[in-house]
Amino acid sequence: MTTKHLFSSLPQQQRINEIDILKGLVISLMILSHTLHFFTKSTFIGDKIILISKLTSFSCFVFCFGFACWKAYVDKAIPPRKKIFLTAAKIYTAYIISGCSYRLFVDKSLTFEESINIFLFIDIPGYSEFLVFYFFIAIIIGLLATKIKAWMQSKKALIITLLIVLTSFLLPSKSDFIPIIGVLFRGVKFPYFPVIPYLPIFIYGMYCAKNNVFPNFRFLKISIATIIVFALLIQVDIFRLKRFPPNPVWLTLCICFVNIFIFTIHKFFKISLENKLIQKLSQNFASIGYNTLFCFLGSNILIFILSNYIEFEKYTLIGSLFVWILIMLILHYFHTIQNPKKIVSVNT
């Protein structure tokens, strides 16, 4: 089966808008998941929403980041290194603010020494870990953008990369005697999102951007079938699903869910071009997706602050949905103040 049968070409503008819509949908799901985790009693529906978010949110962002890095940075005659490192600085700043906020509002234990540890990645607070992944990826892109472009053209280089990824799974889980090893490879000291194991999803995003393609219906069927098979094997305890550190089963399912989300957004986008109501909804998701770092950081701070006033796992599912809506409205309000004329169009 050739890649021609698994992917379909897309117009330039449509493809970029779909990426923003995907990011907007995923960040909304992530904020909902975080809200449920903090404020909701365990329920069947709530637990499934959290599980789906765990399988999709980070991996979809990794795909989108790979896609965006190729279009904005790698596929340039002269890589805009100043812009790349500025992006890395913004991500690092968001990590510092989120991490310190968690220690201050949730743990209530923020000290000067702990702040320094957060700055140096010696201490990586909760709900801030995955920002570390993007920071290091941005640094790598800034340093090696030209070589990465050539490397994406070479099948031999891609095979070597895959071998490196597979080798990372052989490292002992407790090999992170310094956190940087956990950040790059794997570890258990913190809930790391390690760079090397998740690299295939990032490369997948760059591949789609490089070739101007998204997965088609045949790839969707393969992904759904894979999820069903793996779910059955996990149910009978033949395979195990492990997120921290991620095992190959977890990463395979993540890629499958990425394909499902991309295909769904692609179809949703096409409908939005013909339906005004869906077009408006798409526009709202695209606007959120255009500002994911702001939404993530703002939602984290709001949840951390609210955790001081709302008892942990106090609300029902409906109660937490109201909290989630409140958080989204607050983010929308502050975003409107910050960018009163910023409207993301989904028209091609």
Short mmCIF file of C-alpha atoms in Angstrom, two decimals, residues 12-319:
data_model
loop_
_atom_site.label_atom_id
_atom_site.label_comp_id
_atom_site.label_asym_id
_atom_site.label_seq_id
_atom_site.Cartn_x
_atom_site.Cartn_y
_atom_site.Cartn_z
CA GLN A 12 -2.45 25.48 1.42
CA GLN A 13 -4.86 27.84 3.25
CA GLN A 14 -7.35 25.10 4.11
CA ARG A 15 -4.61 22.96 5.63
CA ILE A 16 -3.33 25.73 7.91
CA ASN A 17 -6.85 26.61 9.10
CA GLU A 18 -7.54 22.97 9.89
CA ILE A 19 -4.43 22.85 12.07
CA ASP A 20 -5.72 25.83 14.08
CA ILE A 21 -9.16 24.21 14.42
CA LEU A 22 -7.52 20.97 15.58
CA LYS A 23 -5.44 22.82 18.18
CA GLY A 24 -8.52 24.72 19.36
CA LEU A 25 -10.53 21.52 19.79
CA VAL A 26 -7.68 19.74 21.57
CA ILE A 27 -6.86 22.59 23.99
CA SER A 28 -10.58 22.82 24.88
CA LEU A 29 -10.61 19.07 25.58
CA MET A 30 -7.42 19.36 27.63
CA ILE A 31 -8.85 22.18 29.77
CA LEU A 32 -12.02 20.10 30.29
CA SER A 33 -9.90 17.12 31.33
CA HIS A 34 -7.90 19.19 33.82
CA THR A 35 -11.11 20.67 35.23
CA LEU A 36 -12.64 17.21 35.67
CA HIS A 37 -9.47 15.88 37.29
CA PHE A 38 -9.38 18.67 39.86
CA PHE A 39 -13.04 19.14 40.71
CA THR A 40 -15.09 16.06 39.74
CA LYS A 41 -15.84 12.85 41.55
CA SER A 42 -14.88 9.78 39.56
CA THR A 43 -17.64 8.89 37.07
CA PHE A 44 -17.73 6.61 34.05
CA ILE A 45 -18.21 9.45 31.54
CA GLY A 46 -15.77 11.78 33.28
CA ASP A 47 -13.09 9.09 33.45
CA LYS A 48 -13.51 8.30 29.73
CA ILE A 49 -13.20 12.00 28.82
CA ILE A 50 -9.98 12.20 30.83
CA LEU A 51 -8.62 9.02 29.18
CA ILE A 52 -9.43 10.29 25.66
CA SER A 53 -7.77 13.60 26.50
CA LYS A 54 -4.65 11.80 27.74
CA LEU A 55 -4.46 9.79 24.51
CA THR A 56 -5.09 12.74 22.21
CA SER A 57 -4.19 16.13 23.66
CA PHE A 58 -0.42 15.97 23.89
CA SER A 59 0.05 13.81 20.79
CA CYS A 60 -2.16 16.09 18.67
CA PHE A 61 -0.19 19.11 19.85
CA VAL A 62 3.06 17.32 18.98
CA PHE A 63 1.72 16.64 15.48
CA CYS A 64 0.61 20.26 15.08
CA PHE A 65 3.95 21.54 16.40
CA GLY A 66 5.82 19.37 13.89
CA PHE A 67 3.53 20.65 11.14
CA ALA A 68 4.01 24.29 12.16
CA CYS A 69 7.79 23.95 12.63
CA TRP A 70 8.19 22.63 9.10
CA LYS A 71 6.12 25.40 7.51
CA ALA A 72 7.42 28.26 9.65
CA TYR A 73 11.03 27.32 10.30
CA VAL A 74 12.50 24.21 8.64
CA ASP A 75 11.27 24.66 5.07
CA LYS A 76 13.08 27.95 4.63
CA ALA A 77 16.21 28.75 2.61
CA ILE A 78 17.53 30.55 5.69
CA PRO A 79 15.93 29.31 8.94
CA PRO A 80 14.64 32.25 11.05
CA ARG A 81 16.68 31.26 14.11
CA LYS A 82 15.90 34.47 16.00
CA LYS A 83 12.18 33.74 15.65
CA ILE A 84 12.68 30.09 16.64
CA PHE A 85 14.59 30.96 19.82
CA LEU A 86 12.00 33.63 20.63
CA THR A 87 9.34 30.90 20.43
CA ALA A 88 11.46 28.73 22.73
CA ALA A 89 11.77 31.65 25.18
CA LYS A 90 7.98 32.13 25.21
CA ILE A 91 7.43 28.44 25.91
CA TYR A 92 10.07 28.47 28.66
CA THR A 93 8.46 31.55 30.26
CA ALA A 94 5.05 29.87 30.17
CA TYR A 95 6.60 26.80 31.83
CA ILE A 96 8.11 28.93 34.62
CA ILE A 97 4.83 30.78 35.26
CA SER A 98 2.75 27.59 35.21
CA GLY A 99 5.21 25.64 37.36
CA CYS A 100 5.59 28.36 39.99
CA SER A 101 1.80 28.88 40.03
CA TYR A 102 1.28 25.17 40.73
CA ARG A 103 3.72 25.22 43.64
CA LEU A 104 2.21 28.48 44.96
CA PHE A 105 -1.52 27.79 44.67
CA VAL A 106 -1.79 23.98 44.76
CA ASP A 107 1.15 22.82 46.89
CA LYS A 108 1.45 26.15 48.76
CA SER A 109 5.17 25.50 49.09
CA LEU A 110 6.86 27.91 46.68
CA THR A 111 10.23 29.11 47.97
CA PHE A 112 13.15 30.86 46.30
CA GLU A 113 15.09 27.59 46.19
CA GLU A 114 12.14 25.76 44.61
CA SER A 115 11.82 28.54 42.03
CA ILE A 116 15.47 28.08 41.04
CA ASN A 117 14.92 24.32 40.78
CA ILE A 118 11.98 24.94 38.44
CA PHE A 119 14.11 27.29 36.33
CA LEU A 120 16.80 24.59 36.01
CA PHE A 121 14.35 21.68 35.39
CA ILE A 122 15.49 20.06 38.64
CA ASP A 123 11.88 20.33 39.78
CA ILE A 124 9.17 19.97 37.12
CA PRO A 125 5.76 20.76 38.67
CA GLY A 126 2.49 19.14 37.68
CA TYR A 127 0.49 20.26 34.63
CA SER A 128 3.59 22.03 33.26
CA GLU A 129 5.64 19.02 32.18
CA PHE A 130 4.69 18.90 28.53
CA LEU A 131 5.85 22.49 27.97
CA VAL A 132 9.37 21.21 28.61
CA PHE A 133 9.03 18.96 25.55
CA TYR A 134 8.18 21.91 23.28
CA PHE A 135 10.98 24.02 24.72
CA PHE A 136 13.63 21.42 23.93
CA ILE A 137 12.16 20.67 20.50
CA ALA A 138 12.25 24.40 19.67
CA ILE A 139 15.89 24.58 20.78
CA ILE A 140 16.76 21.55 18.62
CA ILE A 141 14.97 23.08 15.61
CA GLY A 142 16.79 26.36 16.15
CA LEU A 143 20.17 24.65 16.22
CA LEU A 144 19.62 22.03 13.51
CA ALA A 145 16.90 23.35 11.17
CA THR A 146 19.01 23.06 8.00
CA LYS A 147 20.19 19.54 8.83
CA ILE A 148 16.66 18.46 9.75
CA LYS A 149 15.41 19.56 6.33
CA ALA A 150 18.05 17.41 4.61
CA TRP A 151 17.41 14.58 7.06
CA MET A 152 13.68 14.56 6.15
CA GLN A 153 14.67 13.82 2.54
CA SER A 154 16.72 10.76 3.50
CA LYS A 155 15.09 7.37 4.14
CA LYS A 156 18.31 6.17 5.74
CA ALA A 157 18.21 9.04 8.26
CA LEU A 158 14.57 8.28 9.11
CA ILE A 159 15.42 4.60 9.70
CA ILE A 160 18.29 5.59 12.01
CA THR A 161 15.92 7.91 13.89
CA LEU A 162 13.41 5.10 14.31
CA LEU A 163 16.14 2.84 15.70
CA ILE A 164 17.11 5.55 18.20
CA VAL A 165 13.47 5.83 19.27
CA LEU A 166 13.17 2.07 19.72
CA THR A 167 16.46 1.99 21.67
CA SER A 168 15.09 4.58 24.10
CA PHE A 169 12.51 2.02 25.28
CA LEU A 170 15.32 -0.27 26.40
CA LEU A 171 16.63 2.25 28.93
CA PRO A 172 15.74 1.51 32.57
CA SER A 173 12.69 3.48 33.71
CA LYS A 174 14.65 4.82 36.70
CA SER A 175 17.55 6.12 34.63
CA ASP A 176 16.68 9.78 35.27
CA PHE A 177 19.25 10.41 38.00
CA ILE A 178 19.33 13.88 36.45
CA PRO A 179 16.00 15.18 35.07
CA ILE A 180 17.44 16.02 31.63
CA ILE A 181 17.69 12.27 30.91
CA GLY A 182 14.01 11.87 31.72
CA VAL A 183 13.16 14.90 29.55
CA LEU A 184 15.02 13.49 26.55
CA PHE A 185 14.58 9.72 26.93
CA ARG A 186 12.39 8.48 29.79
CA GLY A 187 12.14 8.38 33.57
CA VAL A 188 9.84 8.14 36.57
CA LYS A 189 10.97 11.04 38.76
CA PHE A 190 8.33 13.25 37.10
CA PRO A 191 5.51 12.50 34.63
CA TYR A 192 7.82 13.29 31.72
CA PHE A 193 6.79 13.73 28.10
CA PRO A 194 10.19 12.65 26.76
CA VAL A 195 11.46 14.04 23.46
CA ILE A 196 12.85 10.88 21.83
CA PRO A 197 9.85 8.50 22.32
CA TYR A 198 7.39 11.12 21.01
CA LEU A 199 9.65 12.09 18.10
CA PRO A 200 7.78 9.92 15.51
CA ILE A 201 4.59 11.97 16.05
CA PHE A 202 6.56 15.20 15.58
CA ILE A 203 8.14 13.81 12.40
CA TYR A 204 4.68 12.71 11.22
CA GLY A 205 3.52 16.32 11.52
CA MET A 206 6.53 17.55 9.53
CA TYR A 207 5.91 14.86 6.90
CA CYS A 208 2.29 16.00 6.39
CA ALA A 209 3.40 19.64 6.13
CA LYS A 210 6.25 18.79 3.77
CA ASN A 211 3.99 16.82 1.41
CA ASN A 212 0.84 18.94 1.87
CA VAL A 213 -1.24 15.92 2.92
CA PHE A 214 -3.56 14.61 5.62
CA PRO A 215 -4.65 10.96 6.19
CA ASN A 216 -7.70 9.88 4.18
CA PHE A 217 -10.55 7.46 4.91
CA ARG A 218 -8.41 4.36 4.38
CA PHE A 219 -5.91 5.52 6.98
CA LEU A 220 -8.84 6.28 9.30
CA LYS A 221 -10.06 2.67 9.00
CA ILE A 222 -6.58 1.32 9.73
CA SER A 223 -6.35 3.54 12.83
CA ILE A 224 -9.77 2.50 14.14
CA ALA A 225 -9.01 -1.18 13.56
CA THR A 226 -5.69 -0.81 15.40
CA ILE A 227 -7.41 0.82 18.38
CA ILE A 228 -10.00 -1.97 18.55
CA VAL A 229 -7.35 -4.71 18.38
CA PHE A 230 -5.15 -3.07 20.98
CA ALA A 231 -8.15 -2.42 23.26
CA LEU A 232 -9.04 -6.13 23.17
CA LEU A 233 -5.44 -7.19 23.82
CA ILE A 234 -5.19 -4.75 26.73
CA GLN A 235 -8.48 -6.04 28.11
CA VAL A 236 -7.17 -9.63 28.23
CA ASP A 237 -3.88 -8.34 29.69
CA ILE A 238 -1.66 -9.27 26.73
CA PHE A 239 -0.57 -5.65 26.25
CA ARG A 240 -0.25 -2.97 28.90
CA LEU A 241 -1.05 0.70 28.46
CA LYS A 242 1.54 2.91 30.14
CA ARG A 243 1.75 6.68 29.89
CA PHE A 244 4.61 7.50 32.27
CA PRO A 245 7.04 6.55 30.91
CA PRO A 246 5.26 5.94 27.59
CA ASN A 247 5.50 2.45 26.13
CA PRO A 248 5.13 1.54 22.40
CA VAL A 249 1.48 0.54 22.92
CA TRP A 250 0.64 3.98 24.31
CA LEU A 251 2.44 5.77 21.47
CA THR A 252 0.80 3.60 18.81
CA LEU A 253 -2.66 4.42 20.16
CA CYS A 254 -1.71 8.11 20.35
CA ILE A 255 -0.83 8.13 16.65
CA CYS A 256 -4.09 6.36 15.81
CA PHE A 257 -6.11 8.96 17.72
CA VAL A 258 -4.16 11.74 15.98
CA ASN A 259 -5.27 10.27 12.64
CA ILE A 260 -8.90 10.13 13.78
CA PHE A 261 -8.85 13.72 15.00
CA ILE A 262 -7.18 15.01 11.83
CA PHE A 263 -9.63 13.18 9.56
CA THR A 264 -12.61 14.42 11.61
CA ILE A 265 -11.41 18.03 11.54
CA HIS A 266 -10.81 17.75 7.79
CA LYS A 267 -14.43 16.70 7.23
CA PHE A 268 -15.75 19.20 9.78
CA PHE A 269 -13.86 21.96 7.99
CA LYS A 270 -15.40 21.06 4.62
CA ILE A 271 -18.90 21.18 6.11
CA SER A 272 -18.12 24.53 7.73
CA LEU A 273 -17.54 26.08 4.30
CA GLU A 274 -21.20 25.37 3.45
CA ASN A 275 -22.91 25.85 6.82
CA LYS A 276 -22.83 29.24 8.59
CA LEU A 277 -23.42 27.81 12.07
CA ILE A 278 -20.63 25.24 11.74
CA GLN A 279 -18.44 27.89 10.11
CA LYS A 280 -18.88 30.09 13.17
CA LEU A 281 -18.03 27.16 15.45
CA SER A 282 -14.96 26.40 13.35
CA GLN A 283 -13.94 30.04 13.53
CA ASN A 284 -14.14 29.97 17.34
CA PHE A 285 -12.03 26.81 17.54
CA ALA A 286 -9.53 28.31 15.08
CA SER A 287 -9.23 31.44 17.23
CA ILE A 288 -8.59 29.29 20.31
CA GLY A 289 -6.07 27.22 18.34
CA TYR A 290 -4.28 30.38 17.24
CA ASN A 291 -3.67 31.19 20.92
CA THR A 292 -3.04 27.79 22.51
CA LEU A 293 -0.15 28.92 24.73
CA PHE A 294 -2.26 31.74 26.19
CA CYS A 295 -5.24 29.40 26.70
CA PHE A 296 -3.13 26.67 28.31
CA LEU A 297 -1.31 29.00 30.68
CA GLY A 298 -4.44 30.99 31.55
CA SER A 299 -6.50 27.86 32.21
CA ASN A 300 -3.77 26.38 34.41
CA ILE A 301 -3.56 29.50 36.57
CA LEU A 302 -7.36 29.71 36.87
CA ILE A 303 -7.65 26.03 37.84
CA PHE A 304 -4.80 26.33 40.36
CA ILE A 305 -6.43 29.38 41.97
CA LEU A 306 -9.90 27.82 42.00
CA SER A 307 -8.47 24.73 43.70
CA ASN A 308 -8.04 26.90 46.81
CA TYR A 309 -11.78 27.58 46.92
CA ILE A 310 -13.29 24.38 45.54
CA GLU A 311 -12.78 21.14 47.44
CA PHE A 312 -10.92 18.49 45.44
CA GLU A 313 -13.33 16.16 43.55
CA LYS A 314 -16.32 17.93 45.08
CA TYR A 315 -18.51 18.48 42.04
CA THR A 316 -20.58 16.18 39.88
CA LEU A 317 -19.84 15.99 36.15
CA ILE A 318 -22.44 18.71 35.45
CA GLY A 319 -20.93 20.98 38.10
#
